[in-house]
């Protein structure tokens, strides 16, 4: 059972390809199940980002409708998801906005630290001015708030703060431990996001230390390529499955109507 639960579409403004093209790529690779998870309109949560990084509010209904059309046409499950920023102080708006659609799953991600779009290549210069230890503390504190918010089903790219190969200088195992405990307490699933292998860090999200902690605590995992083009659908999933099998994972999480369904983890 191999799934790709993190597909974007051209609606977010920085991806290419139609949904039908993403679905065709998945079918060709024999993926058992896919989930679209385009960037939720931040404007609906009362936040206007500096770069265009999400669907526009008026595009959301069309996005939902197009996934439903694909569901009726394809022979494998196509799930309706979204990737939503966790914006502290906007929990009520987020809950209300997500409740308006019958999503199968919601990925909660952190892409902003006090308005800084830290995964955006155009904003990466700022890392040089910051202390990595402090940065990790701030980032993972937000991840723990995300877990406690009870808004999402999946934590997106759990350690994306490493994207430009920024790592703490000190031992940060206590941060790993505290963050995973909060995720477990919230009964959240963690995605293994293969986009890290395409990023400067050249490491999947999350790294092995976090994955081993997930295993130890019994945190379920799902898989996503974070494809921003049809060519990236399924990217690195086989390698990810091998990595997880080696760490002792035997199941993978899938979602329907925001309910988690565990399936056996099998190679492609
Ligand atoms: Zn994106
Ligand atoms: Fe993301
Ligand atoms: Fe994404
Ligand atoms: Zn992403």
PDB file of C-alpha atoms and ligand atoms in Angstrom:
ATOM      1  CA  UNK A   1       0.000   0.000   0.000  1.00  0.00           C
ATOM      2  CA  UNK A   2       1.727   3.173  -1.134  1.00  0.00           C
ATOM      3  CA  UNK A   3      -0.072   6.459  -1.003  1.00  0.00           C
ATOM      4  CA  UNK A   4       0.790  10.018  -1.897  1.00  0.00           C
ATOM      5  CA  UNK A   5      -1.083  12.325   0.447  1.00  0.00           C
ATOM      6  CA  UNK A   6       0.482  15.640  -0.431  1.00  0.00           C
ATOM      7  CA  UNK A   7      -0.249  16.893  -3.951  1.00  0.00           C
ATOM      8  CA  UNK A   8      -0.462  20.575  -4.883  1.00  0.00           C
ATOM      9  CA  UNK A   9      -2.054  22.084  -8.003  1.00  0.00           C
ATOM     10  CA  UNK A  10      -1.501  25.175 -10.121  1.00  0.00           C
ATOM     11  CA  UNK A  11      -4.084  26.989  -7.973  1.00  0.00           C
ATOM     12  CA  UNK A  12      -1.497  27.793  -5.301  1.00  0.00           C
ATOM     13  CA  UNK A  13       0.400  29.956  -7.782  1.00  0.00           C
ATOM     14  CA  UNK A  14       3.779  28.199  -7.481  1.00  0.00           C
ATOM     15  CA  UNK A  15       2.917  24.725  -8.829  1.00  0.00           C
ATOM     16  CA  UNK A  16       2.175  23.534 -12.372  1.00  0.00           C
ATOM     17  CA  UNK A  17      -0.205  21.029 -13.922  1.00  0.00           C
ATOM     18  CA  UNK A  18      -3.872  20.164 -13.771  1.00  0.00           C
ATOM     19  CA  UNK A  19      -5.350  17.815 -11.196  1.00  0.00           C
ATOM     20  CA  UNK A  20      -6.087  15.313 -13.962  1.00  0.00           C
ATOM     21  CA  UNK A  21      -2.366  15.291 -14.830  1.00  0.00           C
ATOM     22  CA  UNK A  22      -1.406  14.606 -11.201  1.00  0.00           C
ATOM     23  CA  UNK A  23      -3.965  11.796 -11.032  1.00  0.00           C
ATOM     24  CA  UNK A  24      -2.756  10.303 -14.335  1.00  0.00           C
ATOM     25  CA  UNK A  25       0.831  10.293 -13.021  1.00  0.00           C
ATOM     26  CA  UNK A  26      -0.317   8.475  -9.876  1.00  0.00           C
ATOM     27  CA  UNK A  27      -2.264   5.913 -11.879  1.00  0.00           C
ATOM     28  CA  UNK A  28       0.745   5.232 -14.111  1.00  0.00           C
ATOM     29  CA  UNK A  29       2.879   4.504 -11.030  1.00  0.00           C
ATOM     30  CA  UNK A  30       0.266   2.221  -9.522  1.00  0.00           C
ATOM     31  CA  UNK A  31      -0.216   4.273  -6.367  1.00  0.00           C
ATOM     32  CA  UNK A  32      -3.001   2.789  -4.250  1.00  0.00           C
ATOM     33  CA  UNK A  33      -4.414   6.118  -3.162  1.00  0.00           C
ATOM     34  CA  UNK A  34      -3.754   9.848  -3.517  1.00  0.00           C
ATOM     35  CA  UNK A  35      -4.711  12.946  -1.611  1.00  0.00           C
ATOM     36  CA  UNK A  36      -4.722  16.495  -2.910  1.00  0.00           C
ATOM     37  CA  UNK A  37      -3.484  18.929  -0.291  1.00  0.00           C
ATOM     38  CA  UNK A  38      -3.203  22.305  -1.897  1.00  0.00           C
ATOM     39  CA  UNK A  39      -2.381  25.395   0.144  1.00  0.00           C
ATOM     40  CA  UNK A  40      -5.496  26.664   1.947  1.00  0.00           C
ATOM     41  CA  UNK A  41      -6.314  30.372   1.358  1.00  0.00           C
ATOM     42  CA  UNK A  42      -4.597  32.229   4.192  1.00  0.00           C
ATOM     43  CA  UNK A  43      -6.735  35.284   3.504  1.00  0.00           C
ATOM     44  CA  UNK A  44      -9.718  33.296   4.856  1.00  0.00           C
ATOM     45  CA  UNK A  45      -7.802  33.022   8.131  1.00  0.00           C
ATOM     46  CA  UNK A  46      -7.152  36.764   8.254  1.00  0.00           C
ATOM     47  CA  UNK A  47      -3.535  36.638   7.100  1.00  0.00           C
ATOM     48  CA  UNK A  48      -2.024  38.059   3.897  1.00  0.00           C
ATOM     49  CA  UNK A  49       1.380  36.530   3.143  1.00  0.00           C
ATOM     50  CA  UNK A  50       4.187  38.544   1.523  1.00  0.00           C
ATOM     51  CA  UNK A  51       4.500  36.099  -1.390  1.00  0.00           C
ATOM     52  CA  UNK A  52       1.622  34.353  -3.161  1.00  0.00           C
ATOM     53  CA  UNK A  53       1.817  30.893  -1.622  1.00  0.00           C
ATOM     54  CA  UNK A  54      -1.763  29.653  -1.555  1.00  0.00           C
ATOM     55  CA  UNK A  55      -5.035  29.283  -3.426  1.00  0.00           C
ATOM     56  CA  UNK A  56      -7.118  32.420  -3.567  1.00  0.00           C
ATOM     57  CA  UNK A  57     -10.331  32.372  -1.473  1.00  0.00           C
ATOM     58  CA  UNK A  58     -12.507  32.344  -4.603  1.00  0.00           C
ATOM     59  CA  UNK A  59     -10.678  29.240  -5.893  1.00  0.00           C
ATOM     60  CA  UNK A  60     -11.487  26.982  -2.957  1.00  0.00           C
ATOM     61  CA  UNK A  61     -14.946  25.868  -4.098  1.00  0.00           C
ATOM     62  CA  UNK A  62     -13.615  24.997  -7.564  1.00  0.00           C
ATOM     63  CA  UNK A  63     -10.791  23.007  -5.971  1.00  0.00           C
ATOM     64  CA  UNK A  64     -13.208  20.970  -3.862  1.00  0.00           C
ATOM     65  CA  UNK A  65     -15.520  20.407  -6.834  1.00  0.00           C
ATOM     66  CA  UNK A  66     -12.657  19.276  -9.085  1.00  0.00           C
ATOM     67  CA  UNK A  67     -11.443  16.697  -6.543  1.00  0.00           C
ATOM     68  CA  UNK A  68     -14.999  15.335  -6.325  1.00  0.00           C
ATOM     69  CA  UNK A  69     -15.250  15.075 -10.101  1.00  0.00           C
ATOM     70  CA  UNK A  70     -11.963  13.157 -10.187  1.00  0.00           C
ATOM     71  CA  UNK A  71     -13.195  10.843  -7.422  1.00  0.00           C
ATOM     72  CA  UNK A  72     -16.088   9.731  -9.593  1.00  0.00           C
ATOM     73  CA  UNK A  73     -13.834   9.137 -12.621  1.00  0.00           C
ATOM     74  CA  UNK A  74     -10.886   7.232 -11.178  1.00  0.00           C
ATOM     75  CA  UNK A  75     -10.568   3.615 -10.150  1.00  0.00           C
ATOM     76  CA  UNK A  76      -8.508   4.332  -7.007  1.00  0.00           C
ATOM     77  CA  UNK A  77      -9.362   6.540  -4.025  1.00  0.00           C
ATOM     78  CA  UNK A  78      -8.713  10.266  -4.439  1.00  0.00           C
ATOM     79  CA  UNK A  79      -8.955  12.081  -1.107  1.00  0.00           C
ATOM     80  CA  UNK A  80      -9.859  15.685  -0.530  1.00  0.00           C
ATOM     81  CA  UNK A  81      -7.272  17.318   1.664  1.00  0.00           C
ATOM     82  CA  UNK A  82      -5.706  20.684   2.284  1.00  0.00           C
ATOM     83  CA  UNK A  83      -2.413  21.953   3.646  1.00  0.00           C
ATOM     84  CA  UNK A  84      -3.215  24.644   6.177  1.00  0.00           C
ATOM     85  CA  UNK A  85      -0.844  26.957   7.979  1.00  0.00           C
ATOM     86  CA  UNK A  86      -1.035  26.889  11.720  1.00  0.00           C
ATOM     87  CA  UNK A  87      -1.422  30.575  12.565  1.00  0.00           C
ATOM     88  CA  UNK A  88      -1.281  31.177  16.323  1.00  0.00           C
ATOM     89  CA  UNK A  89      -4.171  33.365  17.433  1.00  0.00           C
ATOM     90  CA  UNK A  90      -6.243  32.329  14.402  1.00  0.00           C
ATOM     91  CA  UNK A  91      -7.462  28.983  15.743  1.00  0.00           C
ATOM     92  CA  UNK A  92     -11.144  29.950  15.812  1.00  0.00           C
ATOM     93  CA  UNK A  93     -11.103  31.300  12.248  1.00  0.00           C
ATOM     94  CA  UNK A  94      -9.235  28.185  11.114  1.00  0.00           C
ATOM     95  CA  UNK A  95     -11.716  25.795  12.736  1.00  0.00           C
ATOM     96  CA  UNK A  96     -14.656  27.666  11.200  1.00  0.00           C
ATOM     97  CA  UNK A  97     -13.085  27.819   7.723  1.00  0.00           C
ATOM     98  CA  UNK A  98     -12.194  24.106   7.711  1.00  0.00           C
ATOM     99  CA  UNK A  99     -15.669  23.081   8.894  1.00  0.00           C
ATOM    100  CA  UNK A 100     -17.202  24.565   5.720  1.00  0.00           C
ATOM    101  CA  UNK A 101     -15.938  21.673   3.559  1.00  0.00           C
ATOM    102  CA  UNK A 102     -16.042  17.903   3.997  1.00  0.00           C
ATOM    103  CA  UNK A 103     -12.309  17.324   3.849  1.00  0.00           C
ATOM    104  CA  UNK A 104     -10.928  13.800   4.157  1.00  0.00           C
ATOM    105  CA  UNK A 105      -7.812  15.144   5.883  1.00  0.00           C
ATOM    106  CA  UNK A 106      -6.180  18.399   6.905  1.00  0.00           C
ATOM    107  CA  UNK A 107      -2.407  18.773   7.027  1.00  0.00           C
ATOM    108  CA  UNK A 108      -1.236  21.386   9.517  1.00  0.00           C
ATOM    109  CA  UNK A 109       2.055  23.019   8.567  1.00  0.00           C
ATOM    110  CA  UNK A 110       4.264  25.773   9.911  1.00  0.00           C
ATOM    111  CA  UNK A 111       5.741  27.950   7.128  1.00  0.00           C
ATOM    112  CA  UNK A 112       5.855  31.298   8.970  1.00  0.00           C
ATOM    113  CA  UNK A 113       7.729  32.515  12.037  1.00  0.00           C
ATOM    114  CA  UNK A 114       6.415  35.962  12.981  1.00  0.00           C
ATOM    115  CA  UNK A 115       5.475  36.546   9.350  1.00  0.00           C
ATOM    116  CA  UNK A 116       8.823  35.332   7.949  1.00  0.00           C
ATOM    117  CA  UNK A 117       8.132  32.837   5.121  1.00  0.00           C
ATOM    118  CA  UNK A 118      11.152  30.729   6.069  1.00  0.00           C
ATOM    119  CA  UNK A 119      10.722  27.974   3.446  1.00  0.00           C
ATOM    120  CA  UNK A 120      10.647  30.504   0.581  1.00  0.00           C
ATOM    121  CA  UNK A 121      13.971  30.529  -1.347  1.00  0.00           C
ATOM    122  CA  UNK A 122      13.746  34.327  -1.677  1.00  0.00           C
ATOM    123  CA  UNK A 123      13.706  34.664   2.133  1.00  0.00           C
ATOM    124  CA  UNK A 124      16.503  32.230   2.960  1.00  0.00           C
ATOM    125  CA  UNK A 125      19.126  34.961   3.529  1.00  0.00           C
ATOM    126  CA  UNK A 126      17.628  35.581   6.967  1.00  0.00           C
ATOM    127  CA  UNK A 127      18.961  32.284   8.329  1.00  0.00           C
ATOM    128  CA  UNK A 128      22.470  33.770   8.415  1.00  0.00           C
ATOM    129  CA  UNK A 129      21.320  36.408  10.939  1.00  0.00           C
ATOM    130  CA  UNK A 130      19.681  33.940  13.320  1.00  0.00           C
ATOM    131  CA  UNK A 131      20.889  31.520  15.964  1.00  0.00           C
ATOM    132  CA  UNK A 132      19.919  27.975  14.848  1.00  0.00           C
ATOM    133  CA  UNK A 133      19.347  26.770  18.421  1.00  0.00           C
ATOM    134  CA  UNK A 134      16.892  29.590  19.084  1.00  0.00           C
ATOM    135  CA  UNK A 135      15.292  29.091  15.692  1.00  0.00           C
ATOM    136  CA  UNK A 136      14.628  25.404  16.407  1.00  0.00           C
ATOM    137  CA  UNK A 137      13.186  26.295  19.823  1.00  0.00           C
ATOM    138  CA  UNK A 138      10.807  28.823  18.260  1.00  0.00           C
ATOM    139  CA  UNK A 139       9.824  26.568  15.374  1.00  0.00           C
ATOM    140  CA  UNK A 140       9.129  23.473  17.495  1.00  0.00           C
ATOM    141  CA  UNK A 141       7.246  25.514  20.094  1.00  0.00           C
ATOM    142  CA  UNK A 142       4.871  26.406  17.248  1.00  0.00           C
ATOM    143  CA  UNK A 143       4.666  22.745  16.211  1.00  0.00           C
ATOM    144  CA  UNK A 144       3.609  21.862  19.760  1.00  0.00           C
ATOM    145  CA  UNK A 145       0.973  24.635  19.678  1.00  0.00           C
ATOM    146  CA  UNK A 146      -0.184  23.203  16.341  1.00  0.00           C
ATOM    147  CA  UNK A 147      -0.579  19.780  17.966  1.00  0.00           C
ATOM    148  CA  UNK A 148      -2.469  21.211  20.937  1.00  0.00           C
ATOM    149  CA  UNK A 149      -4.798  23.210  18.638  1.00  0.00           C
ATOM    150  CA  UNK A 150      -6.711  20.067  17.678  1.00  0.00           C
ATOM    151  CA  UNK A 151      -7.329  21.556  14.216  1.00  0.00           C
ATOM    152  CA  UNK A 152      -5.538  19.044  11.999  1.00  0.00           C
ATOM    153  CA  UNK A 153      -5.098  15.331  11.253  1.00  0.00           C
ATOM    154  CA  UNK A 154      -1.504  15.319  10.009  1.00  0.00           C
ATOM    155  CA  UNK A 155       1.599  17.335  10.852  1.00  0.00           C
ATOM    156  CA  UNK A 156       3.173  18.438   7.558  1.00  0.00           C
ATOM    157  CA  UNK A 157       6.947  18.239   6.999  1.00  0.00           C
ATOM    158  CA  UNK A 158       7.640  18.146  10.727  1.00  0.00           C
ATOM    159  CA  UNK A 159      11.212  19.502  10.600  1.00  0.00           C
ATOM    160  CA  UNK A 160      10.982  21.748   7.519  1.00  0.00           C
ATOM    161  CA  UNK A 161      13.025  24.349   9.423  1.00  0.00           C
ATOM    162  CA  UNK A 162      16.056  22.348   8.208  1.00  0.00           C
ATOM    163  CA  UNK A 163      15.172  22.969   4.518  1.00  0.00           C
ATOM    164  CA  UNK A 164      18.235  25.136   3.819  1.00  0.00           C
ATOM    165  CA  UNK A 165      20.473  22.799   5.858  1.00  0.00           C
ATOM    166  CA  UNK A 166      20.210  24.812   9.079  1.00  0.00           C
ATOM    167  CA  UNK A 167      20.727  22.514  12.090  1.00  0.00           C
ATOM    168  CA  UNK A 168      21.021  23.167  15.818  1.00  0.00           C
ATOM    169  CA  UNK A 169      24.510  23.337  17.298  1.00  0.00           C
ATOM    170  CA  UNK A 170      23.561  21.868  20.641  1.00  0.00           C
ATOM    171  CA  UNK A 171      21.979  18.507  21.406  1.00  0.00           C
ATOM    172  CA  UNK A 172      18.277  18.979  20.652  1.00  0.00           C
ATOM    173  CA  UNK A 173      16.967  15.531  21.624  1.00  0.00           C
ATOM    174  CA  UNK A 174      14.807  17.147  24.350  1.00  0.00           C
ATOM    175  CA  UNK A 175      13.061  19.229  21.648  1.00  0.00           C
ATOM    176  CA  UNK A 176      12.461  16.060  19.621  1.00  0.00           C
ATOM    177  CA  UNK A 177      11.105  14.266  22.657  1.00  0.00           C
ATOM    178  CA  UNK A 178       8.804  17.079  23.840  1.00  0.00           C
ATOM    179  CA  UNK A 179       7.432  17.699  20.335  1.00  0.00           C
ATOM    180  CA  UNK A 180       6.701  14.051  19.590  1.00  0.00           C
ATOM    181  CA  UNK A 181       5.035  13.604  22.985  1.00  0.00           C
ATOM    182  CA  UNK A 182       2.708  16.497  22.214  1.00  0.00           C
ATOM    183  CA  UNK A 183       1.928  14.997  18.788  1.00  0.00           C
ATOM    184  CA  UNK A 184       1.173  11.624  20.382  1.00  0.00           C
ATOM    185  CA  UNK A 185      -1.032  13.220  23.027  1.00  0.00           C
ATOM    186  CA  UNK A 186      -3.035  14.942  20.280  1.00  0.00           C
ATOM    187  CA  UNK A 187      -3.338  11.604  18.398  1.00  0.00           C
ATOM    188  CA  UNK A 188      -1.893  13.233  15.281  1.00  0.00           C
ATOM    189  CA  UNK A 189      -0.283  11.504  12.333  1.00  0.00           C
ATOM    190  CA  UNK A 190       3.110  12.628  10.991  1.00  0.00           C
ATOM    191  CA  UNK A 191       3.760  12.718   7.259  1.00  0.00           C
ATOM    192  CA  UNK A 192       6.980  11.473   5.753  1.00  0.00           C
ATOM    193  CA  UNK A 193       7.486  14.197   3.169  1.00  0.00           C
ATOM    194  CA  UNK A 194       9.977  13.327   0.434  1.00  0.00           C
ATOM    195  CA  UNK A 195      10.352  16.934  -0.781  1.00  0.00           C
ATOM    196  CA  UNK A 196      13.298  17.247   1.614  1.00  0.00           C
ATOM    197  CA  UNK A 197      15.291  15.025  -0.737  1.00  0.00           C
ATOM    198  CA  UNK A 198      14.753  17.675  -3.455  1.00  0.00           C
ATOM    199  CA  UNK A 199      15.638  20.592  -1.137  1.00  0.00           C
ATOM    200  CA  UNK A 200      19.127  21.909  -0.251  1.00  0.00           C
ATOM    201  CA  UNK A 201      19.126  19.783   2.944  1.00  0.00           C
ATOM    202  CA  UNK A 202      18.837  16.562   0.872  1.00  0.00           C
ATOM    203  CA  UNK A 203      17.035  14.759   3.715  1.00  0.00           C
ATOM    204  CA  UNK A 204      13.384  13.714   3.896  1.00  0.00           C
ATOM    205  CA  UNK A 205      11.166  15.406   6.499  1.00  0.00           C
ATOM    206  CA  UNK A 206      11.293  14.358   9.259  1.00  0.00           C
ATOM    207  CA  UNK A 207      14.837  13.105   9.817  1.00  0.00           C
ATOM    208  CA  UNK A 208      15.726   9.764  11.344  1.00  0.00           C
ATOM    209  CA  UNK A 209      15.930  11.010  14.955  1.00  0.00           C
ATOM    210  CA  UNK A 210      12.316  12.242  14.803  1.00  0.00           C
ATOM    211  CA  UNK A 211      11.159   9.126  12.942  1.00  0.00           C
ATOM    212  CA  UNK A 212      12.721   6.866  15.565  1.00  0.00           C
ATOM    213  CA  UNK A 213      10.917   8.848  18.275  1.00  0.00           C
ATOM    214  CA  UNK A 214       7.630   8.449  16.360  1.00  0.00           C
ATOM    215  CA  UNK A 215       8.253   4.708  16.262  1.00  0.00           C
ATOM    216  CA  UNK A 216       9.062   4.574  19.979  1.00  0.00           C
ATOM    217  CA  UNK A 217       5.873   6.465  20.881  1.00  0.00           C
ATOM    218  CA  UNK A 218       3.628   4.698  18.351  1.00  0.00           C
ATOM    219  CA  UNK A 219       2.850   7.797  16.293  1.00  0.00           C
ATOM    220  CA  UNK A 220       1.262   6.816  12.942  1.00  0.00           C
ATOM    221  CA  UNK A 221       2.852   7.992   9.696  1.00  0.00           C
ATOM    222  CA  UNK A 222       1.595   8.773   6.241  1.00  0.00           C
ATOM    223  CA  UNK A 223       3.493   9.518   3.011  1.00  0.00           C
ATOM    224  CA  UNK A 224       3.602  12.518   0.707  1.00  0.00           C
ATOM    225  CA  UNK A 225       5.738  13.784  -2.151  1.00  0.00           C
ATOM    226  CA  UNK A 226       4.650  17.439  -1.780  1.00  0.00           C
ATOM    227  CA  UNK A 227       4.469  17.391  -5.584  1.00  0.00           C
ATOM    228  CA  UNK A 228       4.310  20.845  -7.153  1.00  0.00           C
ATOM    229  CA  UNK A 229       4.261  19.339 -10.675  1.00  0.00           C
ATOM    230  CA  UNK A 230       2.843  16.101 -12.132  1.00  0.00           C
ATOM    231  CA  UNK A 231       6.453  14.874 -12.598  1.00  0.00           C
ATOM    232  CA  UNK A 232       6.953  14.965  -8.828  1.00  0.00           C
ATOM    233  CA  UNK A 233       3.987  12.699  -8.022  1.00  0.00           C
ATOM    234  CA  UNK A 234       5.265   9.640  -6.151  1.00  0.00           C
ATOM    235  CA  UNK A 235       8.745  11.162  -5.836  1.00  0.00           C
ATOM    236  CA  UNK A 236      10.941   9.173  -3.429  1.00  0.00           C
ATOM    237  CA  UNK A 237       8.098   7.093  -2.035  1.00  0.00           C
ATOM    238  CA  UNK A 238       9.816   3.776  -2.633  1.00  0.00           C
ATOM    239  CA  UNK A 239      12.901   5.011  -0.800  1.00  0.00           C
ATOM    240  CA  UNK A 240      10.682   6.303   2.019  1.00  0.00           C
ATOM    241  CA  UNK A 241       8.893   2.956   2.349  1.00  0.00           C
ATOM    242  CA  UNK A 242      12.253   1.186   2.649  1.00  0.00           C
ATOM    243  CA  UNK A 243      13.427   3.682   5.250  1.00  0.00           C
ATOM    244  CA  UNK A 244      10.268   3.179   7.306  1.00  0.00           C
ATOM    245  CA  UNK A 245      10.349  -0.610   7.013  1.00  0.00           C
ATOM    246  CA  UNK A 246      13.953  -0.515   8.245  1.00  0.00           C
ATOM    247  CA  UNK A 247      12.860   1.501  11.284  1.00  0.00           C
ATOM    248  CA  UNK A 248      10.205  -1.098  12.089  1.00  0.00           C
ATOM    249  CA  UNK A 249       7.059   0.604  10.779  1.00  0.00           C
ATOM    250  CA  UNK A 250       4.526  -1.912   9.440  1.00  0.00           C
ATOM    251  CA  UNK A 251       1.514   0.298   8.722  1.00  0.00           C
ATOM    252  CA  UNK A 252       0.650   3.541   7.020  1.00  0.00           C
ATOM    253  CA  UNK A 253      -2.212   5.914   7.777  1.00  0.00           C
ATOM    254  CA  UNK A 254      -4.883   6.835   5.239  1.00  0.00           C
ATOM    255  CA  UNK A 255      -7.861   9.114   5.809  1.00  0.00           C
ATOM    256  CA  UNK A 256     -11.513   9.287   4.864  1.00  0.00           C
ATOM    257  CA  UNK A 257     -13.882  11.903   6.268  1.00  0.00           C
ATOM    258  CA  UNK A 258     -11.145  12.919   8.747  1.00  0.00           C
ATOM    259  CA  UNK A 259     -11.023   9.402  10.171  1.00  0.00           C
ATOM    260  CA  UNK A 260      -7.752   7.563  10.201  1.00  0.00           C
ATOM    261  CA  UNK A 261      -7.569   4.103   8.628  1.00  0.00           C
ATOM    262  CA  UNK A 262      -4.347   2.114   9.066  1.00  0.00           C
ATOM    263  CA  UNK A 263      -3.176  -0.029   6.121  1.00  0.00           C
ATOM    264  CA  UNK A 264      -0.244  -2.376   5.775  1.00  0.00           C
ATOM    265  CA  UNK A 265       2.937  -0.688   4.601  1.00  0.00           C
ATOM    266  CA  UNK A 266       4.068  -2.495   1.467  1.00  0.00           C
ATOM    267  CA  UNK A 267       6.638  -1.644  -1.177  1.00  0.00           C
ATOM    268  CA  UNK A 268       5.456  -0.241  -4.531  1.00  0.00           C
TER     269      UNK A 268
HETATM  270 ZN1  LIG B   1       3.763  24.894  -2.070  1.00  0.00          ZN
HETATM  271 FE1  LIG B   2       4.281  22.972   3.171  1.00  0.00          FE
HETATM  272 FE1  LIG B   3       2.872  21.230   0.437  1.00  0.00          FE
HETATM  273 ZN1  LIG B   4       4.492  21.873   1.341  1.00  0.00          ZN
END
